[in-house]
Amino acid sequence: MIPGPEYPGQTVRPTRAPIRDRRQSGVARGMAAALVVVVLTLAVSWSIAPILSPTDRVLRAVAAATVAALWLAATIGHVAALRFESPADIDAAAGGGGDSPRVAIAQAVLRNTLEQVVLAIPAYLALAWVVEGSGVMVPALAALFSVGRTLFWANYARGAAARAFGFALTFYSSVAALLIILVALVGRLV
């Protein structure tokens, strides 16, 4: 909040600038489409949810977490392979120079994947533990994570609009899981 000229001493929320760039429009479209896919996937998953034991649900969550961790391993391996094959990049930061564009992009994908994995794994485990009907949801979320990571990685160099759907598919699926957990926990308290 910033002090407002109309009301001295009171803060005013700054207004968001309107979308005026085609890249912003492309990102907004990609994110909206991903949100629709996540909501539909979760709705279908919920409607066909078998009743599983807590142990079986947690085992599915461990499998889903393993999928997410494998994506992280793949991006780490990709950066390592690019560094190994490039004399200019092999010393990394210790070499004193900056990364080549290929390594910089791979590093960006790695950082984003790490962030997504840190969000996804606890979401899968908590969803499996807290929500009885999560038996199909958790594997569906892992599938969305994988599709999202594939699209994000493949389209990263093409710009923000090209990678937005993949990013949002990964992010929204984890956030949706966290929201479902929150609703379930609040429902138990009320």
CSV table of C-alpha atoms in Angstrom, one decimal:
chain,number,residue,atom,x,y,z
A,1,MET,CA,0.0,0.0,0.0
A,2,ILE,CA,1.2,3.5,-0.8
A,3,PRO,CA,0.0,6.8,0.7
A,4,GLY,CA,-2.7,8.2,-1.5
A,5,PRO,CA,-2.9,11.9,-2.6
A,6,GLU,CA,-6.7,11.9,-2.1
A,7,TYR,CA,-6.6,10.8,1.5
A,8,PRO,CA,-3.5,12.0,3.3
A,9,GLY,CA,-2.3,9.5,5.9
A,10,GLN,CA,-4.3,6.6,4.3
A,11,THR,CA,-2.9,4.0,2.0
A,12,VAL,CA,-4.3,3.3,-1.4
A,13,ARG,CA,-3.8,0.1,-3.3
A,14,PRO,CA,-2.1,0.8,-6.6
A,15,THR,CA,-4.1,-0.1,-9.7
A,16,ARG,CA,-2.9,-2.8,-12.0
A,17,ALA,CA,-2.0,-1.7,-15.4
A,18,PRO,CA,-4.2,-3.1,-18.1
A,19,ILE,CA,-2.9,-5.8,-20.4
A,20,ARG,CA,-1.4,-4.1,-23.4
A,21,ASP,CA,1.1,-6.5,-24.7
A,22,ARG,CA,0.5,-9.5,-26.8
A,23,ARG,CA,2.8,-11.6,-24.6
A,24,GLN,CA,0.7,-10.7,-21.6
A,25,SER,CA,-2.4,-11.7,-23.4
A,26,GLY,CA,-0.8,-15.0,-24.5
A,27,VAL,CA,0.3,-15.7,-20.9
A,28,ALA,CA,-3.2,-14.9,-19.6
A,29,ARG,CA,-4.8,-17.3,-22.2
A,30,GLY,CA,-2.3,-20.1,-21.4
A,31,MET,CA,-2.9,-19.7,-17.7
A,32,ALA,CA,-6.7,-19.6,-18.1
A,33,ALA,CA,-6.7,-22.7,-20.3
A,34,ALA,CA,-4.5,-24.6,-17.8
A,35,LEU,CA,-6.9,-23.7,-15.0
A,36,VAL,CA,-9.8,-25.1,-17.0
A,37,VAL,CA,-7.9,-28.3,-17.6
A,38,VAL,CA,-6.9,-28.7,-13.9
A,39,VAL,CA,-10.5,-28.1,-12.7
A,40,LEU,CA,-12.0,-30.5,-15.2
A,41,THR,CA,-9.3,-33.2,-14.4
A,42,LEU,CA,-10.0,-32.8,-10.7
A,43,ALA,CA,-13.8,-33.0,-11.2
A,44,VAL,CA,-13.5,-36.2,-13.2
A,45,SER,CA,-11.0,-37.6,-10.7
A,46,TRP,CA,-13.4,-36.9,-7.9
A,47,SER,CA,-16.3,-38.4,-9.6
A,48,ILE,CA,-14.6,-41.8,-10.2
A,49,ALA,CA,-12.7,-41.9,-6.9
A,50,PRO,CA,-12.5,-45.4,-5.4
A,51,ILE,CA,-12.4,-45.7,-1.6
A,52,LEU,CA,-8.9,-46.7,-0.8
A,53,SER,CA,-7.2,-47.3,2.5
A,54,PRO,CA,-5.0,-44.5,3.8
A,55,THR,CA,-1.9,-46.8,3.1
A,56,ASP,CA,-2.9,-47.2,-0.5
A,57,ARG,CA,-3.6,-43.5,-0.9
A,58,VAL,CA,-0.2,-42.6,0.6
A,59,LEU,CA,1.5,-45.2,-1.7
A,60,ARG,CA,0.0,-43.5,-4.7
A,61,ALA,CA,1.2,-40.1,-3.3
A,62,VAL,CA,4.7,-41.6,-2.9
A,63,ALA,CA,4.6,-42.7,-6.5
A,64,ALA,CA,3.4,-39.3,-7.6
A,65,ALA,CA,6.2,-37.6,-5.6
A,66,THR,CA,8.7,-39.9,-7.3
A,67,VAL,CA,7.4,-38.7,-10.7
A,68,ALA,CA,8.0,-35.1,-9.6
A,69,ALA,CA,11.4,-35.9,-8.2
A,70,LEU,CA,12.3,-37.6,-11.5
A,71,TRP,CA,11.5,-34.4,-13.3
A,72,LEU,CA,13.9,-32.6,-11.0
A,73,ALA,CA,16.6,-35.2,-11.6
A,74,ALA,CA,16.1,-34.8,-15.4
A,75,THR,CA,16.6,-31.0,-15.3
A,76,ILE,CA,19.6,-31.4,-13.1
A,77,GLY,CA,21.1,-33.9,-15.4
A,78,HIS,CA,20.3,-31.7,-18.4
A,79,VAL,CA,22.3,-28.8,-16.9
A,80,ALA,CA,25.1,-31.1,-16.1
A,81,ALA,CA,25.2,-32.6,-19.6
A,82,LEU,CA,25.2,-29.1,-21.2
A,83,ARG,CA,28.0,-28.0,-18.9
A,84,PHE,CA,30.1,-31.1,-19.6
A,85,GLU,CA,29.9,-30.8,-23.4
A,86,SER,CA,30.8,-27.1,-23.4
A,87,PRO,CA,34.4,-25.9,-22.5
A,88,ALA,CA,33.0,-22.4,-21.9
A,89,ASP,CA,30.4,-23.7,-19.4
A,90,ILE,CA,32.1,-26.6,-17.7
A,91,ASP,CA,33.6,-24.6,-14.8
A,92,ALA,CA,30.2,-22.9,-14.0
A,93,ALA,CA,30.4,-19.9,-11.7
A,94,ALA,CA,34.0,-20.9,-10.7
A,95,GLY,CA,35.1,-20.1,-14.2
A,96,GLY,CA,34.3,-16.4,-13.8
A,97,GLY,CA,32.3,-16.1,-16.9
A,98,GLY,CA,28.6,-16.1,-17.5
A,99,ASP,CA,26.6,-19.1,-18.7
A,100,SER,CA,26.0,-19.6,-22.4
A,101,PRO,CA,22.4,-19.0,-23.5
A,102,ARG,CA,21.7,-22.8,-23.6
A,103,VAL,CA,22.9,-23.3,-20.1
A,104,ALA,CA,21.1,-20.2,-18.8
A,105,ILE,CA,17.8,-21.5,-20.2
A,106,ALA,CA,18.5,-25.0,-18.8
A,107,GLN,CA,19.2,-23.4,-15.4
A,108,ALA,CA,15.9,-21.4,-15.6
A,109,VAL,CA,14.0,-24.6,-16.3
A,110,LEU,CA,15.8,-26.3,-13.4
A,111,ARG,CA,15.0,-23.5,-11.0
A,112,ASN,CA,11.4,-23.5,-11.9
A,113,THR,CA,11.2,-27.3,-11.7
A,114,LEU,CA,12.7,-27.2,-8.3
A,115,GLU,CA,10.1,-24.7,-7.1
A,116,GLN,CA,7.3,-26.7,-8.6
A,117,VAL,CA,8.6,-30.0,-7.0
A,118,VAL,CA,8.9,-28.3,-3.6
A,119,LEU,CA,5.2,-27.3,-3.9
A,120,ALA,CA,3.9,-30.6,-5.4
A,121,ILE,CA,5.4,-33.3,-3.2
A,122,PRO,CA,3.9,-32.1,0.1
A,123,ALA,CA,0.6,-31.4,-1.7
A,124,TYR,CA,0.4,-35.0,-3.0
A,125,LEU,CA,1.3,-36.5,0.4
A,126,ALA,CA,-1.1,-34.3,2.3
A,127,LEU,CA,-3.9,-34.8,-0.2
A,128,ALA,CA,-3.6,-38.5,0.0
A,129,TRP,CA,-3.5,-38.4,3.8
A,130,VAL,CA,-6.4,-36.0,4.4
A,131,VAL,CA,-8.9,-36.6,1.6
A,132,GLU,CA,-10.5,-40.1,1.4
A,133,GLY,CA,-11.5,-39.7,-2.3
A,134,SER,CA,-8.0,-38.8,-3.5
A,135,GLY,CA,-7.2,-42.2,-4.9
A,136,VAL,CA,-7.5,-41.0,-8.5
A,137,MET,CA,-6.8,-37.4,-7.9
A,138,VAL,CA,-3.2,-37.8,-6.8
A,139,PRO,CA,-2.1,-39.8,-9.9
A,140,ALA,CA,-4.0,-37.3,-12.1
A,141,LEU,CA,-2.2,-34.4,-10.5
A,142,ALA,CA,1.1,-36.2,-11.2
A,143,ALA,CA,0.1,-36.6,-14.8
A,144,LEU,CA,-0.8,-32.9,-15.0
A,145,PHE,CA,2.6,-32.2,-13.5
A,146,SER,CA,4.4,-34.3,-16.1
A,147,VAL,CA,2.5,-32.8,-19.0
A,148,GLY,CA,3.0,-29.3,-17.6
A,149,ARG,CA,6.8,-29.8,-17.2
A,150,THR,CA,7.1,-31.3,-20.7
A,151,LEU,CA,5.3,-28.3,-22.3
A,152,PHE,CA,7.2,-25.8,-20.1
A,153,TRP,CA,10.6,-27.3,-20.9
A,154,ALA,CA,9.9,-27.7,-24.6
A,155,ASN,CA,8.6,-24.2,-25.0
A,156,TYR,CA,10.8,-22.2,-22.6
A,157,ALA,CA,13.0,-20.6,-25.3
A,158,ARG,CA,9.9,-19.6,-27.3
A,159,GLY,CA,8.9,-17.0,-24.7
A,160,ALA,CA,6.5,-16.4,-21.8
A,161,ALA,CA,3.3,-17.0,-23.8
A,162,ALA,CA,4.6,-20.3,-25.2
A,163,ARG,CA,5.5,-21.7,-21.8
A,164,ALA,CA,2.6,-20.2,-19.8
A,165,PHE,CA,0.3,-23.2,-20.3
A,166,GLY,CA,2.9,-25.7,-19.1
A,167,PHE,CA,3.9,-23.5,-16.1
A,168,ALA,CA,0.3,-23.0,-15.1
A,169,LEU,CA,-0.7,-26.7,-15.5
A,170,THR,CA,2.1,-27.6,-13.1
A,171,PHE,CA,1.5,-24.8,-10.7
A,172,TYR,CA,-2.3,-24.8,-10.6
A,173,SER,CA,-2.5,-28.6,-10.1
A,174,SER,CA,-0.4,-28.3,-6.9
A,175,VAL,CA,-2.3,-25.2,-5.7
A,176,ALA,CA,-5.6,-26.9,-6.3
A,177,ALA,CA,-4.4,-29.8,-4.2
A,178,LEU,CA,-3.5,-27.5,-1.4
A,179,LEU,CA,-6.9,-25.7,-1.6
A,180,ILE,CA,-8.7,-29.1,-1.5
A,181,ILE,CA,-6.7,-30.0,1.6
A,182,LEU,CA,-7.5,-26.7,3.2
A,183,VAL,CA,-11.2,-27.1,2.6
A,184,ALA,CA,-11.1,-30.7,3.9
A,185,LEU,CA,-9.3,-29.6,7.1
A,186,VAL,CA,-11.6,-26.7,7.7
A,187,GLY,CA,-14.6,-29.0,7.1
A,188,ARG,CA,-13.3,-31.3,9.8
A,189,LEU,CA,-12.9,-28.4,12.3
A,190,VAL,CA,-16.4,-26.9,11.7
